[in-house]
Amino acid sequence: MPIEYQGTKIPTSFATCSIGHKESHTLPLKLKALADAGFDAVELSMPDILAYGKQLDGNEPDPRNYDALVEIGRAIRAQAAEHGLKILMLQPFVNFEGWPKDSDERRDAFERARGWIRIMDAVGTDMLQVGSSDSQGISSSLDDRAGDLAELADLCAQKGFRIAYENWCWATYAPDWRDVWHIVEKAGRPNLGLCLDTFQSAGGEWADPRTRSGLVEDGGVAREEVRERWERSLEELSRTVPPDKIYLLQISDAYKMDPPLSAEADEQGRRPRSRWSHEYRPLPYDGGYLPVKDFLDAIFATGFRGWLSIEVFDGKGPEKYADMLEFSGKAMSSLERLLWE
């Protein structure tokens, strides 16, 4: 159920990719644990759709077989309804914007988009998360990338759907909240807004997994200057972004890396902050060090009172939590503590 906060009710969500660490932790059991912990909705992740398809049929479906994924999506919609959960959003739609005109990559991006829109319709959600692209070879032009997002928004509008555009702190050209906000402003579509994230902003502007201090040290900047820059960024966000353009705020923390991560990409081509994001993001108050509360307060200063959604990727989670209900209960407690402290 929503969390009471200053006379309003804040709805809560949880990303399905962020819970479960065993093959036996199936999507139906994830949904039950989250509903039992009091969450109102889930972000439905594509890997969970594929895994549930395998559970139903014995074989994992081809991620481009949209006819099959639509049928699986309908079954998931029924499961969510059984537990009283809304499907808030389908995620993560990646490497979409900025490809050269008439390129195979751009054609593929729009083909995928049309398929994902079909899945959205099947699962009963009206929101698609798009992460700022980390691909090489995309355009550095804000106009080009905004044009692609505008075209995607127009496709979604045909179904009454929205796009929540998120800055990924390792993205090629849009790693912070200002970057994605400028693109959303330039695109100028009423159904295009923001998915903001405590990790993606604090982990890009304030923290750095490549340094021993755990803080941004680019150009030898002093610790106090890092703090001042961060506070200026939060103040700018709070007076710049309209609350109705923030579709949700994702919540997670991060572990300080000891030893620091290498500055080089790994064998999979992942940049340091991408590796950090996918393996070292616990719940708030669970061993991390980011200024999560600072970012939440800045978002609330805009007037936003919408969805708070847990999205964590904690490689230590299996050691800390015996089962999914314990974990989801801890997540709900962390949200309550963030709001009430």
mmCIF file of C-alpha atoms in Angstrom:
data_model
loop_
_atom_site.group_PDB
_atom_site.id
_atom_site.type_symbol
_atom_site.label_atom_id
_atom_site.label_comp_id
_atom_site.label_asym_id
_atom_site.label_seq_id
_atom_site.Cartn_x
_atom_site.Cartn_y
_atom_site.Cartn_z
ATOM 1 C CA MET A 1 0.000 0.000 0.000
ATOM 2 C CA PRO A 2 1.191 3.613 -0.466
ATOM 3 C CA ILE A 3 3.330 5.228 2.221
ATOM 4 C CA GLU A 4 1.856 8.162 4.117
ATOM 5 C CA TYR A 5 4.031 11.268 3.711
ATOM 6 C CA GLN A 6 3.071 14.784 4.802
ATOM 7 C CA GLY A 7 -0.604 14.225 4.164
ATOM 8 C CA THR A 8 -0.165 12.471 0.819
ATOM 9 C CA LYS A 9 0.150 8.828 -0.194
ATOM 10 C CA ILE A 10 3.325 7.863 -2.066
ATOM 11 C CA PRO A 11 2.855 4.780 -4.275
ATOM 12 C CA THR A 12 5.595 2.145 -4.249
ATOM 13 C CA SER A 13 7.003 -0.196 -6.865
ATOM 14 C CA PHE A 14 9.777 -2.779 -7.236
ATOM 15 C CA ALA A 15 11.661 -3.902 -10.350
ATOM 16 C CA THR A 16 11.215 -7.636 -10.930
ATOM 17 C CA CYS A 17 14.860 -7.915 -12.057
ATOM 18 C CA SER A 18 15.936 -6.794 -8.586
ATOM 19 C CA ILE A 19 14.557 -9.685 -6.548
ATOM 20 C CA GLY A 20 15.324 -13.396 -6.628
ATOM 21 C CA HIS A 21 18.675 -15.128 -6.935
ATOM 22 C CA LYS A 22 17.740 -18.761 -7.581
ATOM 23 C CA GLU A 23 16.104 -20.541 -10.494
ATOM 24 C CA SER A 24 13.323 -21.483 -8.079
ATOM 25 C CA HIS A 25 12.609 -17.769 -7.523
ATOM 26 C CA THR A 26 10.084 -17.641 -10.353
ATOM 27 C CA LEU A 27 8.125 -14.591 -11.423
ATOM 28 C CA PRO A 28 4.889 -15.701 -9.707
ATOM 29 C CA LEU A 29 6.787 -16.119 -6.422
ATOM 30 C CA LYS A 30 8.436 -12.721 -6.895
ATOM 31 C CA LEU A 31 5.029 -11.117 -7.373
ATOM 32 C CA LYS A 32 3.650 -12.813 -4.278
ATOM 33 C CA ALA A 33 6.575 -11.691 -2.116
ATOM 34 C CA LEU A 34 6.278 -8.097 -3.311
ATOM 35 C CA ALA A 35 2.514 -8.004 -2.827
ATOM 36 C CA ASP A 36 2.858 -9.509 0.655
ATOM 37 C CA ALA A 37 5.404 -6.797 1.542
ATOM 38 C CA GLY A 38 2.901 -4.113 0.561
ATOM 39 C CA PHE A 39 4.204 -2.894 -2.794
ATOM 40 C CA ASP A 40 1.627 -1.397 -5.136
ATOM 41 C CA ALA A 41 3.264 -2.158 -8.480
ATOM 42 C CA VAL A 42 6.194 -3.707 -10.313
ATOM 43 C CA GLU A 43 8.499 -2.639 -13.078
ATOM 44 C CA LEU A 44 8.375 -5.662 -15.365
ATOM 45 C CA SER A 45 11.792 -6.576 -16.754
ATOM 46 C CA MET A 46 12.268 -8.327 -20.065
ATOM 47 C CA PRO A 47 14.491 -11.066 -18.554
ATOM 48 C CA ASP A 48 11.583 -12.024 -16.291
ATOM 49 C CA ILE A 49 9.245 -12.258 -19.274
ATOM 50 C CA LEU A 50 11.684 -14.615 -20.996
ATOM 51 C CA ALA A 51 12.185 -16.679 -17.820
ATOM 52 C CA TYR A 52 8.437 -16.977 -17.270
ATOM 53 C CA GLY A 53 8.028 -18.070 -20.876
ATOM 54 C CA LYS A 54 10.504 -20.845 -20.215
ATOM 55 C CA GLN A 55 8.606 -21.823 -17.072
ATOM 56 C CA LEU A 56 5.393 -22.094 -19.075
ATOM 57 C CA ASP A 57 6.760 -23.853 -22.140
ATOM 58 C CA GLY A 58 10.026 -25.483 -21.131
ATOM 59 C CA ASN A 59 12.015 -23.381 -23.607
ATOM 60 C CA GLU A 60 13.065 -19.771 -23.338
ATOM 61 C CA PRO A 61 11.388 -17.776 -26.124
ATOM 62 C CA ASP A 62 13.283 -15.844 -28.753
ATOM 63 C CA PRO A 63 13.305 -12.191 -27.596
ATOM 64 C CA ARG A 64 12.273 -11.193 -31.142
ATOM 65 C CA ASN A 65 9.293 -13.563 -31.246
ATOM 66 C CA TYR A 66 6.771 -10.905 -30.312
ATOM 67 C CA ASP A 67 3.752 -13.129 -30.939
ATOM 68 C CA ALA A 68 5.017 -15.504 -28.234
ATOM 69 C CA LEU A 69 5.978 -12.657 -25.898
ATOM 70 C CA VAL A 70 2.509 -11.152 -26.201
ATOM 71 C CA GLU A 71 0.972 -14.439 -25.037
ATOM 72 C CA ILE A 72 3.406 -14.644 -22.138
ATOM 73 C CA GLY A 73 2.639 -11.019 -21.319
ATOM 74 C CA ARG A 74 -1.067 -11.769 -21.053
ATOM 75 C CA ALA A 75 -0.325 -14.568 -18.602
ATOM 76 C CA ILE A 76 1.861 -12.225 -16.532
ATOM 77 C CA ARG A 77 -0.896 -9.621 -16.516
ATOM 78 C CA ALA A 78 -3.232 -12.193 -14.988
ATOM 79 C CA GLN A 79 -0.612 -13.155 -12.376
ATOM 80 C CA ALA A 80 -0.104 -9.525 -11.366
ATOM 81 C CA ALA A 81 -3.841 -8.940 -11.126
ATOM 82 C CA GLU A 82 -4.195 -12.004 -8.905
ATOM 83 C CA HIS A 83 -1.809 -10.361 -6.423
ATOM 84 C CA GLY A 84 -3.323 -6.883 -6.753
ATOM 85 C CA LEU A 85 -0.205 -5.471 -8.390
ATOM 86 C CA LYS A 86 -0.134 -2.836 -11.120
ATOM 87 C CA ILE A 87 2.470 -3.267 -13.855
ATOM 88 C CA LEU A 88 3.924 0.216 -13.735
ATOM 89 C CA MET A 89 6.439 -0.034 -16.563
ATOM 90 C CA LEU A 90 8.196 -2.329 -19.025
ATOM 91 C CA GLN A 91 11.985 -2.141 -18.872
ATOM 92 C CA PRO A 92 14.791 -1.828 -19.901
ATOM 93 C CA PHE A 93 14.616 -0.659 -23.535
ATOM 94 C CA VAL A 94 18.227 0.008 -24.500
ATOM 95 C CA ASN A 95 20.467 1.438 -27.221
ATOM 96 C CA PHE A 96 17.622 3.135 -29.043
ATOM 97 C CA GLU A 97 18.480 6.719 -29.898
ATOM 98 C CA GLY A 98 21.138 8.357 -32.061
ATOM 99 C CA TRP A 99 21.797 5.789 -34.776
ATOM 100 C CA PRO A 100 22.601 7.143 -38.265
ATOM 101 C CA LYS A 101 19.634 7.676 -40.539
ATOM 102 C CA ASP A 102 18.909 4.682 -42.801
ATOM 103 C CA SER A 103 21.285 2.480 -40.777
ATOM 104 C CA ASP A 104 20.528 -1.129 -39.934
ATOM 105 C CA GLU A 105 20.861 -0.213 -36.250
ATOM 106 C CA ARG A 106 18.167 2.451 -36.491
ATOM 107 C CA ARG A 107 15.810 0.144 -38.352
ATOM 108 C CA ASP A 108 16.415 -2.509 -35.699
ATOM 109 C CA ALA A 109 15.753 0.000 -32.888
ATOM 110 C CA PHE A 110 12.337 0.917 -34.275
ATOM 111 C CA GLU A 111 11.489 -2.702 -35.026
ATOM 112 C CA ARG A 112 12.231 -3.552 -31.400
ATOM 113 C CA ALA A 113 10.188 -0.570 -30.262
ATOM 114 C CA ARG A 114 7.123 -1.750 -32.169
ATOM 115 C CA GLY A 115 7.506 -5.208 -30.641
ATOM 116 C CA TRP A 116 7.851 -3.836 -27.107
ATOM 117 C CA ILE A 117 4.762 -1.659 -27.602
ATOM 118 C CA ARG A 118 2.841 -4.830 -28.386
ATOM 119 C CA ILE A 119 4.125 -6.380 -25.157
ATOM 120 C CA MET A 120 3.127 -3.280 -23.190
ATOM 121 C CA ASP A 121 -0.385 -3.644 -24.509
ATOM 122 C CA ALA A 122 -0.449 -7.319 -23.507
ATOM 123 C CA VAL A 123 0.802 -6.811 -19.941
ATOM 124 C CA GLY A 124 -1.401 -3.790 -19.347
ATOM 125 C CA THR A 125 1.170 -1.069 -18.746
ATOM 126 C CA ASP A 126 1.244 2.382 -20.284
ATOM 127 C CA MET A 127 4.914 3.202 -19.648
ATOM 128 C CA LEU A 128 8.172 2.199 -21.358
ATOM 129 C CA GLN A 129 11.541 2.869 -19.767
ATOM 130 C CA VAL A 130 14.250 3.938 -22.208
ATOM 131 C CA GLY A 131 17.812 4.153 -20.907
ATOM 132 C CA SER A 132 20.188 6.716 -22.411
ATOM 133 C CA SER A 133 22.286 4.849 -24.933
ATOM 134 C CA ASP A 134 25.791 3.628 -24.132
ATOM 135 C CA SER A 135 26.436 2.482 -27.702
ATOM 136 C CA GLN A 136 29.395 3.588 -29.757
ATOM 137 C CA GLY A 137 28.676 5.033 -33.170
ATOM 138 C CA ILE A 138 25.611 7.049 -32.189
ATOM 139 C CA SER A 139 25.205 10.743 -32.927
ATOM 140 C CA SER A 140 26.518 13.344 -30.498
ATOM 141 C CA SER A 141 23.816 15.726 -31.741
ATOM 142 C CA LEU A 142 21.143 16.502 -29.175
ATOM 143 C CA ASP A 143 18.769 17.276 -32.054
ATOM 144 C CA ASP A 144 19.243 13.818 -33.544
ATOM 145 C CA ARG A 145 18.681 12.010 -30.275
ATOM 146 C CA ALA A 146 15.729 14.201 -29.314
ATOM 147 C CA GLY A 147 14.244 13.575 -32.760
ATOM 148 C CA ASP A 148 14.436 9.826 -32.248
ATOM 149 C CA LEU A 149 12.764 10.078 -28.820
ATOM 150 C CA ALA A 150 10.054 12.303 -30.303
ATOM 151 C CA GLU A 151 9.388 9.744 -33.033
ATOM 152 C CA LEU A 152 9.205 6.946 -30.468
ATOM 153 C CA ALA A 153 6.878 9.042 -28.312
ATOM 154 C CA ASP A 154 4.581 9.510 -31.306
ATOM 155 C CA LEU A 155 4.496 5.733 -31.824
ATOM 156 C CA CYS A 156 3.627 5.226 -28.169
ATOM 157 C CA ALA A 157 0.989 7.960 -28.258
ATOM 158 C CA GLN A 158 -1.009 5.934 -30.764
ATOM 159 C CA LYS A 159 -1.734 3.542 -27.874
ATOM 160 C CA GLY A 160 -1.913 6.168 -25.148
ATOM 161 C CA PHE A 161 1.497 5.097 -23.840
ATOM 162 C CA ARG A 162 4.299 7.121 -22.212
ATOM 163 C CA ILE A 163 8.106 6.985 -22.242
ATOM 164 C CA ALA A 164 10.207 7.361 -19.081
ATOM 165 C CA TYR A 165 13.683 8.375 -20.282
ATOM 166 C CA GLU A 166 16.484 7.593 -17.819
ATOM 167 C CA ASN A 167 20.042 8.831 -17.661
ATOM 168 C CA TRP A 168 22.518 5.991 -17.255
ATOM 169 C CA CYS A 169 25.681 7.349 -15.646
ATOM 170 C CA TRP A 170 27.945 5.488 -18.083
ATOM 171 C CA ALA A 171 25.978 6.560 -21.182
ATOM 172 C CA THR A 172 27.846 7.796 -24.239
ATOM 173 C CA TYR A 173 26.319 11.282 -24.386
ATOM 174 C CA ALA A 174 23.548 11.565 -21.760
ATOM 175 C CA PRO A 175 24.953 10.421 -18.399
ATOM 176 C CA ASP A 176 23.280 12.908 -16.047
ATOM 177 C CA TRP A 177 19.801 14.235 -15.337
ATOM 178 C CA ARG A 178 20.426 17.515 -17.202
ATOM 179 C CA ASP A 179 21.287 15.639 -20.381
ATOM 180 C CA VAL A 180 18.076 13.624 -20.470
ATOM 181 C CA TRP A 181 16.005 16.614 -19.382
ATOM 182 C CA HIS A 182 17.384 18.707 -22.267
ATOM 183 C CA ILE A 183 16.482 15.898 -24.669
ATOM 184 C CA VAL A 184 12.972 15.615 -23.234
ATOM 185 C CA GLU A 185 12.537 19.394 -23.496
ATOM 186 C CA LYS A 186 13.827 19.439 -27.070
ATOM 187 C CA ALA A 187 11.602 16.529 -28.125
ATOM 188 C CA GLY A 188 8.600 18.394 -26.758
ATOM 189 C CA ARG A 189 6.147 15.518 -26.505
ATOM 190 C CA PRO A 190 3.497 15.403 -23.753
ATOM 191 C CA ASN A 191 3.991 11.650 -23.254
ATOM 192 C CA LEU A 192 7.786 11.852 -22.854
ATOM 193 C CA GLY A 193 9.132 12.366 -19.337
ATOM 194 C CA LEU A 194 11.858 11.218 -16.974
ATOM 195 C CA CYS A 195 12.773 8.153 -14.989
ATOM 196 C CA LEU A 196 15.210 9.513 -12.418
ATOM 197 C CA ASP A 197 17.380 7.302 -10.228
ATOM 198 C CA THR A 198 19.310 7.923 -7.023
ATOM 199 C CA PHE A 199 22.191 5.724 -8.187
ATOM 200 C CA GLN A 200 22.415 7.095 -11.718
ATOM 201 C CA SER A 201 22.683 10.682 -10.505
ATOM 202 C CA ALA A 202 24.645 10.360 -7.264
ATOM 203 C CA GLY A 203 26.804 7.628 -8.812
ATOM 204 C CA GLY A 204 27.692 9.882 -11.731
ATOM 205 C CA GLU A 205 27.990 13.359 -10.228
ATOM 206 C CA TRP A 206 29.108 12.662 -6.651
ATOM 207 C CA ALA A 207 30.677 9.184 -6.521
ATOM 208 C CA ASP A 208 33.178 7.274 -8.622
ATOM 209 C CA PRO A 209 33.997 3.543 -8.357
ATOM 210 C CA ARG A 210 37.452 4.145 -9.871
ATOM 211 C CA THR A 211 38.866 6.217 -6.995
ATOM 212 C CA ARG A 212 40.072 5.234 -3.533
ATOM 213 C CA SER A 213 38.014 8.004 -1.954
ATOM 214 C CA GLY A 214 34.911 6.723 -3.725
ATOM 215 C CA LEU A 215 34.231 10.307 -4.860
ATOM 216 C CA VAL A 216 34.591 12.110 -8.165
ATOM 217 C CA GLU A 217 38.209 13.299 -8.467
ATOM 218 C CA ASP A 218 38.289 14.438 -12.112
ATOM 219 C CA GLY A 219 40.883 17.185 -12.518
ATOM 220 C CA GLY A 220 41.984 16.858 -8.903
ATOM 221 C CA VAL A 221 38.819 18.454 -7.592
ATOM 222 C CA ALA A 222 38.690 18.779 -3.806
ATOM 223 C CA ARG A 223 36.134 16.906 -1.718
ATOM 224 C CA GLU A 224 34.417 20.140 -0.697
ATOM 225 C CA GLU A 225 34.045 21.166 -4.327
ATOM 226 C CA VAL A 226 32.446 17.801 -5.122
ATOM 227 C CA ARG A 227 29.897 18.456 -2.387
ATOM 228 C CA GLU A 228 29.249 22.021 -3.608
ATOM 229 C CA ARG A 229 28.778 20.878 -7.214
ATOM 230 C CA TRP A 230 26.381 18.182 -6.058
ATOM 231 C CA GLU A 231 24.336 20.638 -4.014
ATOM 232 C CA ARG A 232 24.187 23.087 -6.949
ATOM 233 C CA SER A 233 22.985 20.274 -9.204
ATOM 234 C CA LEU A 234 20.242 19.299 -6.760
ATOM 235 C CA GLU A 235 19.113 22.887 -6.380
ATOM 236 C CA GLU A 236 18.985 23.301 -10.154
ATOM 237 C CA LEU A 237 16.980 20.089 -10.528
ATOM 238 C CA SER A 238 14.482 21.132 -7.863
ATOM 239 C CA ARG A 239 13.671 24.423 -9.609
ATOM 240 C CA THR A 240 14.043 23.284 -13.236
ATOM 241 C CA VAL A 241 12.136 20.049 -13.776
ATOM 242 C CA PRO A 242 8.331 20.183 -13.497
ATOM 243 C CA PRO A 243 6.984 17.459 -11.223
ATOM 244 C CA ASP A 244 4.611 16.146 -13.885
ATOM 245 C CA LYS A 245 7.621 15.393 -16.096
ATOM 246 C CA ILE A 246 9.066 13.019 -13.483
ATOM 247 C CA TYR A 247 7.255 9.742 -14.067
ATOM 248 C CA LEU A 248 9.041 7.809 -11.319
ATOM 249 C CA LEU A 249 12.083 7.841 -9.051
ATOM 250 C CA GLN A 250 14.107 4.642 -8.776
ATOM 251 C CA ILE A 251 15.820 4.028 -5.452
ATOM 252 C CA SER A 252 19.107 2.251 -4.705
ATOM 253 C CA ASP A 253 22.440 2.860 -3.025
ATOM 254 C CA ALA A 254 25.964 1.691 -3.967
ATOM 255 C CA TYR A 255 28.913 0.074 -2.246
ATOM 256 C CA LYS A 256 32.194 1.951 -2.092
ATOM 257 C CA MET A 257 34.601 -0.096 -4.191
ATOM 258 C CA ASP A 258 37.691 -1.402 -2.384
ATOM 259 C CA PRO A 259 39.838 -1.863 -4.345
ATOM 260 C CA PRO A 260 38.578 0.651 -6.908
ATOM 261 C CA LEU A 261 37.408 -0.623 -10.268
ATOM 262 C CA SER A 262 39.704 -0.418 -13.265
ATOM 263 C CA ALA A 263 39.108 2.566 -15.525
ATOM 264 C CA GLU A 264 39.152 0.245 -18.531
ATOM 265 C CA ALA A 265 36.133 -1.517 -19.969
ATOM 266 C CA ASP A 266 35.855 -5.193 -18.995
ATOM 267 C CA GLU A 267 35.868 -8.185 -21.355
ATOM 268 C CA GLN A 268 32.166 -7.633 -22.018
ATOM 269 C CA GLY A 269 32.821 -4.022 -22.996
ATOM 270 C CA ARG A 270 31.172 -2.608 -19.862
ATOM 271 C CA ARG A 271 32.434 0.726 -18.583
ATOM 272 C CA PRO A 272 33.316 0.996 -14.866
ATOM 273 C CA ARG A 273 30.054 2.598 -13.785
ATOM 274 C CA SER A 274 28.111 -0.008 -15.756
ATOM 275 C CA ARG A 275 29.873 -2.824 -13.863
ATOM 276 C CA TRP A 276 29.255 -0.973 -10.605
ATOM 277 C CA SER A 277 25.577 -0.547 -11.460
ATOM 278 C CA HIS A 278 24.951 -4.179 -12.305
ATOM 279 C CA GLU A 279 26.627 -5.787 -9.280
ATOM 280 C CA TYR A 280 27.081 -3.360 -6.373
ATOM 281 C CA ARG A 281 23.769 -1.565 -5.748
ATOM 282 C CA PRO A 282 22.176 -2.475 -2.397
ATOM 283 C CA LEU A 283 19.081 -1.118 -0.720
ATOM 284 C CA PRO A 284 19.422 2.176 1.153
ATOM 285 C CA TYR A 285 20.754 1.722 4.704
ATOM 286 C CA ASP A 286 22.284 -1.620 3.739
ATOM 287 C CA GLY A 287 25.996 -0.916 3.369
ATOM 288 C CA GLY A 288 26.119 1.763 0.695
ATOM 289 C CA TYR A 289 27.456 5.314 0.875
ATOM 290 C CA LEU A 290 25.634 7.440 -1.694
ATOM 291 C CA PRO A 291 23.673 10.582 -0.677
ATOM 292 C CA VAL A 292 20.377 8.911 -1.552
ATOM 293 C CA LYS A 293 18.322 11.083 0.780
ATOM 294 C CA ASP A 294 19.749 14.259 -0.770
ATOM 295 C CA PHE A 295 18.494 13.256 -4.184
ATOM 296 C CA LEU A 296 15.084 12.184 -2.905
ATOM 297 C CA ASP A 297 14.685 15.522 -1.128
ATOM 298 C CA ALA A 298 15.566 17.420 -4.317
ATOM 299 C CA ILE A 299 12.979 15.439 -6.279
ATOM 300 C CA PHE A 300 10.337 16.129 -3.639
ATOM 301 C CA ALA A 301 11.284 19.833 -3.710
ATOM 302 C CA THR A 302 9.979 19.927 -7.293
ATOM 303 C CA GLY A 303 6.542 19.015 -5.939
ATOM 304 C CA PHE A 304 6.767 15.406 -7.144
ATOM 305 C CA ARG A 305 4.722 12.960 -5.087
ATOM 306 C CA GLY A 306 4.619 10.041 -7.484
ATOM 307 C CA TRP A 307 6.067 6.551 -7.758
ATOM 308 C CA LEU A 308 9.095 5.454 -5.748
ATOM 309 C CA SER A 309 10.488 2.226 -7.172
ATOM 310 C CA ILE A 310 13.195 -0.021 -5.792
ATOM 311 C CA GLU A 311 15.735 -1.088 -8.412
ATOM 312 C CA VAL A 312 18.788 -2.746 -6.843
ATOM 313 C CA PHE A 313 21.465 -5.123 -8.062
ATOM 314 C CA ASP A 314 23.220 -6.439 -4.981
ATOM 315 C CA GLY A 315 25.713 -9.230 -5.557
ATOM 316 C CA LYS A 316 25.877 -9.699 -1.780
ATOM 317 C CA GLY A 317 22.115 -10.085 -1.500
ATOM 318 C CA PRO A 318 22.037 -13.897 -1.476
ATOM 319 C CA GLU A 319 24.388 -13.863 1.540
ATOM 320 C CA LYS A 320 22.252 -11.348 3.444
ATOM 321 C CA TYR A 321 18.655 -12.420 2.811
ATOM 322 C CA ALA A 322 17.245 -15.891 3.330
ATOM 323 C CA ASP A 323 14.198 -15.457 1.149
ATOM 324 C CA MET A 324 12.369 -13.020 -1.082
ATOM 325 C CA LEU A 325 9.760 -11.994 1.477
ATOM 326 C CA GLU A 326 12.464 -10.989 3.941
ATOM 327 C CA PHE A 327 14.197 -9.009 1.202
ATOM 328 C CA SER A 328 11.055 -7.274 -0.052
ATOM 329 C CA GLY A 329 10.084 -6.425 3.521
ATOM 330 C CA LYS A 330 13.510 -4.878 4.091
ATOM 331 C CA ALA A 331 13.039 -2.861 0.883
ATOM 332 C CA MET A 332 9.699 -1.474 2.055
ATOM 333 C CA SER A 333 11.249 -0.562 5.409
ATOM 334 C CA SER A 334 14.064 1.297 3.641
ATOM 335 C CA LEU A 335 11.549 3.389 1.676
ATOM 336 C CA GLU A 336 9.633 4.220 4.839
ATOM 337 C CA ARG A 337 12.835 5.236 6.596
ATOM 338 C CA LEU A 338 13.843 7.487 3.671
ATOM 339 C CA LEU A 339 10.513 9.272 3.821
ATOM 340 C CA TRP A 340 10.115 9.526 7.551
ATOM 341 C CA GLU A 341 13.628 10.424 8.729
#
